XYZ file of C-alpha atoms in Angstrom:
339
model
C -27.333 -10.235 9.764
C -26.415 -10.946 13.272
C -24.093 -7.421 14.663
C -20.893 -8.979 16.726
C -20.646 -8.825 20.397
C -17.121 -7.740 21.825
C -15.969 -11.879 21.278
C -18.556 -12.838 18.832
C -19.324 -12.957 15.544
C -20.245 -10.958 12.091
C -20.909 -12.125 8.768
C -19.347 -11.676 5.464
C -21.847 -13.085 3.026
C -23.162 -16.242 4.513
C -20.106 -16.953 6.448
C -19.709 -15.710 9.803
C -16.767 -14.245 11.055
C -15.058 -12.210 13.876
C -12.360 -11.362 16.180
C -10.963 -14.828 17.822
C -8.901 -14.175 21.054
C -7.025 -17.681 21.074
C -6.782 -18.213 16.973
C -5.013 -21.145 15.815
C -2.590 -21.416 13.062
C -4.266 -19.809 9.741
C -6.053 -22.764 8.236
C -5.471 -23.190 4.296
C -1.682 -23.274 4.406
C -1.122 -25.691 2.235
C -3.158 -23.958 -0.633
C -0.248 -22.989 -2.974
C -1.215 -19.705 -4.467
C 1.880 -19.463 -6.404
C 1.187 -22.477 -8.257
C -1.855 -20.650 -9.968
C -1.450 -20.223 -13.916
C -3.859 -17.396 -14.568
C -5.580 -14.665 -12.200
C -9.020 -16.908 -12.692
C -7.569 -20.055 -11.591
C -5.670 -17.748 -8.294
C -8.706 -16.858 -7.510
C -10.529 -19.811 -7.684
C -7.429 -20.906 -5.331
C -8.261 -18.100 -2.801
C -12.016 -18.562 -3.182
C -10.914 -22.559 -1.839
C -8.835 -20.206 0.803
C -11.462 -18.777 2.035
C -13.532 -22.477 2.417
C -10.939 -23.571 4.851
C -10.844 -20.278 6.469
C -14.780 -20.951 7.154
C -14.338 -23.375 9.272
C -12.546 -21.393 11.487
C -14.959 -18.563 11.600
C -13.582 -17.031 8.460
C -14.177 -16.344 4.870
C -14.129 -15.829 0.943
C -16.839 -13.068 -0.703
C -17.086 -12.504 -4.119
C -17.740 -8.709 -4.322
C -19.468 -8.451 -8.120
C -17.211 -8.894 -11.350
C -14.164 -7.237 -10.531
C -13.572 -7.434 -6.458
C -13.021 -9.903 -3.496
C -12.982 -10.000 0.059
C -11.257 -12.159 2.239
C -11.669 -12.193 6.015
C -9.021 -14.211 7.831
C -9.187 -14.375 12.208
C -7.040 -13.905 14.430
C -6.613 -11.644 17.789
C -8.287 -8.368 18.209
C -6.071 -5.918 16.168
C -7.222 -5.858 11.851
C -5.292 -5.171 9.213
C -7.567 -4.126 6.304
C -5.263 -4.071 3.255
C -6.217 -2.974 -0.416
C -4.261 -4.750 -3.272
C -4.887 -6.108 -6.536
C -4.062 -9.406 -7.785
C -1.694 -7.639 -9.999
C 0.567 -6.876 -7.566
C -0.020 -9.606 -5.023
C 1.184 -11.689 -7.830
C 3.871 -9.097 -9.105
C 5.541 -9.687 -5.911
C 6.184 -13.371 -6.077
C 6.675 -15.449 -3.138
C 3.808 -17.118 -1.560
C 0.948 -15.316 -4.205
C -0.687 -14.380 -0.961
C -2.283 -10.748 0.206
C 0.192 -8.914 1.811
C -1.819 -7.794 4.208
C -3.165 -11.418 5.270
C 0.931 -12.396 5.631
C 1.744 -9.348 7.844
C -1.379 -10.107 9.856
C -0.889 -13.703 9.706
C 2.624 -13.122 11.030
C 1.209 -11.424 14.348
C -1.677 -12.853 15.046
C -3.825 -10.200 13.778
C -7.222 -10.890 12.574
C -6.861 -9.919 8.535
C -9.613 -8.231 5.942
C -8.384 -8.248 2.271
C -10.256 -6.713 -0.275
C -8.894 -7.468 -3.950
C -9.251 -5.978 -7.281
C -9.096 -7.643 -10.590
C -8.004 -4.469 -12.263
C -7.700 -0.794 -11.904
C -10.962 -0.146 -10.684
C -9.973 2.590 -7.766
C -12.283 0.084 -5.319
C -15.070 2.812 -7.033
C -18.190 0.152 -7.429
C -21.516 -0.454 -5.681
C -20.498 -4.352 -4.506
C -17.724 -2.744 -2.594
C -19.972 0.033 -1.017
C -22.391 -2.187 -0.104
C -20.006 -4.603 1.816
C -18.715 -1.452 4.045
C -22.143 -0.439 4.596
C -23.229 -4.107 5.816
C -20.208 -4.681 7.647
C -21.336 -1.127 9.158
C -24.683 -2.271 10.527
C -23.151 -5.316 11.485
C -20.750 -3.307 14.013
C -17.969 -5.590 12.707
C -15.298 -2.955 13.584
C -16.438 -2.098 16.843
C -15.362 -5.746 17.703
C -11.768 -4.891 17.911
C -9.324 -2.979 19.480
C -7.174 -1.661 17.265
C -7.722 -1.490 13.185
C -5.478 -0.504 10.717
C -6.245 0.230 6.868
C -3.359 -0.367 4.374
C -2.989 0.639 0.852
C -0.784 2.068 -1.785
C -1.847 4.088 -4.591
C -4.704 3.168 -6.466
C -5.448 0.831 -3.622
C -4.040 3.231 -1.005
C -6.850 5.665 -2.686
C -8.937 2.904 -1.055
C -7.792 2.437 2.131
C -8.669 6.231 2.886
C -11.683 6.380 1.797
C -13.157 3.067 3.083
C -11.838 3.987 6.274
C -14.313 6.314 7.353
C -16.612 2.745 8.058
C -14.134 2.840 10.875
C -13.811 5.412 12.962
C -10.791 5.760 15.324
C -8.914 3.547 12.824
C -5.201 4.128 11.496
C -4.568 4.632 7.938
C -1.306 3.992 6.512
C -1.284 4.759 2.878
C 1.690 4.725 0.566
C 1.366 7.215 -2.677
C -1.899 7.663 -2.716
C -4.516 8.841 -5.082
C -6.936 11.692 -3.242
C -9.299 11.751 -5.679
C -9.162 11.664 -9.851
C -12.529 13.309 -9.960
C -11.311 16.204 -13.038
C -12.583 19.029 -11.452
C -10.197 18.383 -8.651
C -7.662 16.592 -10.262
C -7.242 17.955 -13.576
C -3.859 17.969 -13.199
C -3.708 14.524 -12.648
C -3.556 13.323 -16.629
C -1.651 9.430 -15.448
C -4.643 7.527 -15.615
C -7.119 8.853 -18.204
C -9.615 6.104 -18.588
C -10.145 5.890 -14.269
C -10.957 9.375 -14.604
C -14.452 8.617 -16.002
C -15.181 6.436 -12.680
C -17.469 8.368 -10.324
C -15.616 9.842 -7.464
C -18.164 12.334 -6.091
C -20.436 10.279 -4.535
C -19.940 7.401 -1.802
C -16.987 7.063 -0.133
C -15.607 9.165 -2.657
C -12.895 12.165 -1.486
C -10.439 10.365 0.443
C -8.481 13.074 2.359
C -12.207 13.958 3.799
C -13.067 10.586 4.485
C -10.212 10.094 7.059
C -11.382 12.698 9.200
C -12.438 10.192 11.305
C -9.440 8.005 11.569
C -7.242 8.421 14.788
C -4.279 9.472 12.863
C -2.770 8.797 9.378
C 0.549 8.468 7.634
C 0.771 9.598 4.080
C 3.841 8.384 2.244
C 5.232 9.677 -0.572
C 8.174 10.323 -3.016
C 8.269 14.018 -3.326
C 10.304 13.326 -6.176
C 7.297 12.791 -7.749
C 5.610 15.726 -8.039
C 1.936 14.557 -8.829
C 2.403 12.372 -5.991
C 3.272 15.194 -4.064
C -0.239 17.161 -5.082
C -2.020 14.637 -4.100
C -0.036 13.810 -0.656
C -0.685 17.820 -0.140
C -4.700 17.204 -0.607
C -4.224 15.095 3.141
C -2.981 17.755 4.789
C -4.916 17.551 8.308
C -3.553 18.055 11.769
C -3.706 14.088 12.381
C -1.678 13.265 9.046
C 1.798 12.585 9.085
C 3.284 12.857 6.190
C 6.203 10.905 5.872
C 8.671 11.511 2.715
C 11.067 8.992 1.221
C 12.975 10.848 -2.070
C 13.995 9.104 -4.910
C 12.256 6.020 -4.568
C 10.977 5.956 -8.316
C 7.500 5.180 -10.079
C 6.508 2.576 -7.482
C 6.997 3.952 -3.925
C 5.661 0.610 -2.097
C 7.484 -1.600 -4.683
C 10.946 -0.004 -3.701
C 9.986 -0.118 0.089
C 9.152 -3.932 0.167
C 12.444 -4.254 -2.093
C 14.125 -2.275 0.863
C 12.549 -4.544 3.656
C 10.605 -1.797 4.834
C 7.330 -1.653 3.951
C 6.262 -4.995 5.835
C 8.298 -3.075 9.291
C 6.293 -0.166 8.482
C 2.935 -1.922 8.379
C 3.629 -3.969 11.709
C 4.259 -0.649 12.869
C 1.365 0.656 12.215
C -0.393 -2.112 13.406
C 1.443 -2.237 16.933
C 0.916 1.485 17.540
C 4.731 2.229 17.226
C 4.788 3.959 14.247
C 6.414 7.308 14.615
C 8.022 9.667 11.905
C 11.356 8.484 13.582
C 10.520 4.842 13.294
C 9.602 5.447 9.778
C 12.973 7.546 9.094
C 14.974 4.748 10.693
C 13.802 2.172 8.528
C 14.381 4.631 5.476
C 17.928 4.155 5.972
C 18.118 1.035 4.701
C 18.105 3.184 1.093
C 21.437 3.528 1.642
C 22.192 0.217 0.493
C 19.574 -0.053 -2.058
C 20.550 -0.138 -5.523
C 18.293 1.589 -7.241
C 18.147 4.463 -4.921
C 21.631 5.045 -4.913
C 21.727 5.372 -9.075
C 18.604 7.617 -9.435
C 20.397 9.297 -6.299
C 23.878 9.843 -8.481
C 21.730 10.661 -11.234
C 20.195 13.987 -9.849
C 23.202 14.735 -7.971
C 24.792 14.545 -11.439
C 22.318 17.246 -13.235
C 22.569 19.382 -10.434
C 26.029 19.814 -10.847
C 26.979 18.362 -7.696
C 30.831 16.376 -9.133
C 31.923 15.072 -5.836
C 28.549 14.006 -4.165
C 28.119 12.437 -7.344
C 31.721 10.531 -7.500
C 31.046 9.486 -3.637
C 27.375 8.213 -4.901
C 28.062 6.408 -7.567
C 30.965 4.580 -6.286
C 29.005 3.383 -3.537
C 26.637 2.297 -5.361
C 28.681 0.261 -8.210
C 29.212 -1.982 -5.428
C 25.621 -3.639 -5.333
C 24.398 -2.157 -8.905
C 27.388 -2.693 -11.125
C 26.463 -0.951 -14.706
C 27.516 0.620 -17.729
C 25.446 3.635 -16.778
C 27.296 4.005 -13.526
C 30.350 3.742 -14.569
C 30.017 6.396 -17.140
C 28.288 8.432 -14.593
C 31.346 7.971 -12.318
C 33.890 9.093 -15.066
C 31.993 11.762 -16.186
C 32.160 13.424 -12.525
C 35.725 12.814 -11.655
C 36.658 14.102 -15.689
C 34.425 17.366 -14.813
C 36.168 17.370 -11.139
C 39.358 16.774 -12.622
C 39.047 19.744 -15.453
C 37.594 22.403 -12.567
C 41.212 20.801 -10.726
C 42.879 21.959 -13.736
C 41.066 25.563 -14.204
């Protein structure tokens, strides 16, 4: 395996790839990903993908049973994003990696790696293609790389990222670890929990020790998600904290418009806790936020946050629940009035 020089090359399986300073439009555009019927026949779709990507210095890798890698180039920033076909597919649109449309976007040269299930990334194939794109120096061919995940998959993007020192790592609800003897407390996903997180690449808060900084987001909300978001405590971690988002933190965000922002962000080296908080407020017109928002302000008591909540939000998120939510707050207003 050939390493890359600053312009030149490094392969992912027999296909050789690398940074490419004047890339032209993504080739394999008009592969329709969406059209796909089953998760085989997508990936057999992205596997064709990655054929026209070949030609163009890029590439498709079949990473064992349950994982893929796809390596599409552009400039000399990478995006190295973590997702499962589950969600890539749960999003709708174009059925395509998020990570390879943000980077495809900008310009950016793009690494996907894909899981067919909830693996946690934790198997040899996957090891084995960080450690040969390791020897190969593949990183060290760009300028600026960025590793993207969110929560199994941002689990991933932590811990892979030590293969790249000086990277960024941007991870949304993360995972540190579900190794028991750390994570006892952690009873959400009881079959992963037998997976072997001790050894390679395992501990992800210790595995970004060599990243230039990272940004841990999280719903503190949620307080597992808030144990583990306290395991990354390091002086180059930001943690970044977006309340009341619900179950799926990067869900709500992309719902929001924010979480594609947020990764360009990253990826452009403006990302900032206030550039983070500034997107954020687009919750204030998200639906969903604003009823789990009335909701809590509601069982804490709070009458008139809760009748100024609620009505605001019954005009994107129109429901019986509201409603009653909103008449139970002015009734309790209106007897404390009274008293």
């Amino acid at each position: 395996m050939t390493p890359p020089t600053q312009t030149g090359s490094v392969q992912t399986g027999s296909t050789q790839t690398g940074p490419n300073q004047d890339a032209a439009p993504m080739a394999g555009a008009d592969i329709n990903l969406s059209k796909a019927q089953t998760n085989a026949e997508w990936l057999s779709r992205l596997d064709e993908l990655g054929d026209e990507l070949a030609d163009e210095q890029g590439g498709f890798e079949s990473l064992g049973r349950n994982h893929a890698a796809l390596y599409a180039p552009g400039d000399r920033t990478l995006l190295v994003s973590f997702e499962s076909v589950a969600a890539i597919r749960g999003a709708g649109g174009a059925h395509r990696p998020l990570g390879l449309e943000v980077a495809q976007a900008n310009g950016w040269s793009s690494l996907c790696l894909i899981t067919m299930g909830t693996t946690w990334f934790r198997d040899t194939e996957v090891w084995n293609f960080f450690d040969t794109r390791i020897d190969a120096d593949f990183f060290e061919a760009f300028d600026r790389v960025v590793f993207y995940g969110a929560g199994m998959c941002g689990y991933a993007a932590a811990a892979f990222s030590v293969a790249a020192p000086g990277a960024v790592v941007l991870v949304v609800a993360p995972q540190a670890t579900l190794d028991p003897t750390v994570a006892d407390w952690d009873g959400r996903f009881a079959r992963a929990r037998r997976l072997d997180f001790t050894t390679r690449y395992g501990f992800a808060p210790d595995m970004i020790e060599g990243a230039a900084e990272a940004f841990v987001v999280y719903d503190p909300s949620r307080r597992l998600d808030a144990m583990h978001a306290a395991l990354f405590t390091r002086s180059h971690v930001t943690k970044l904290r977006a309340r009341w988002l619900g179950k799926d933190t990067a869900r709500d965000l992309a719902d929001m418009g924010v979480l594609t922002p947020l990764i360009t962000a990253a990826c452009d080296s403006t990302l900032t806790s206030g550039t983070f908080y500034g997107l954020l407020r687009k919750r204030r017109g998200f639906a969903l936020y604003l009823m789990r928002l009335s909701l809590r302000t509601e069982a804490l008591e709070r009458h008139m946050l809760t009748v100024i909540v609620a009505g605001f939000a019954l005009r994107f998120y129109d429901t019986e629940r509201l409603r009653q939510t909103l008449d139970r707050a002015r009734a309790a207003l209106m007897e404390k009035s009274a008293g």
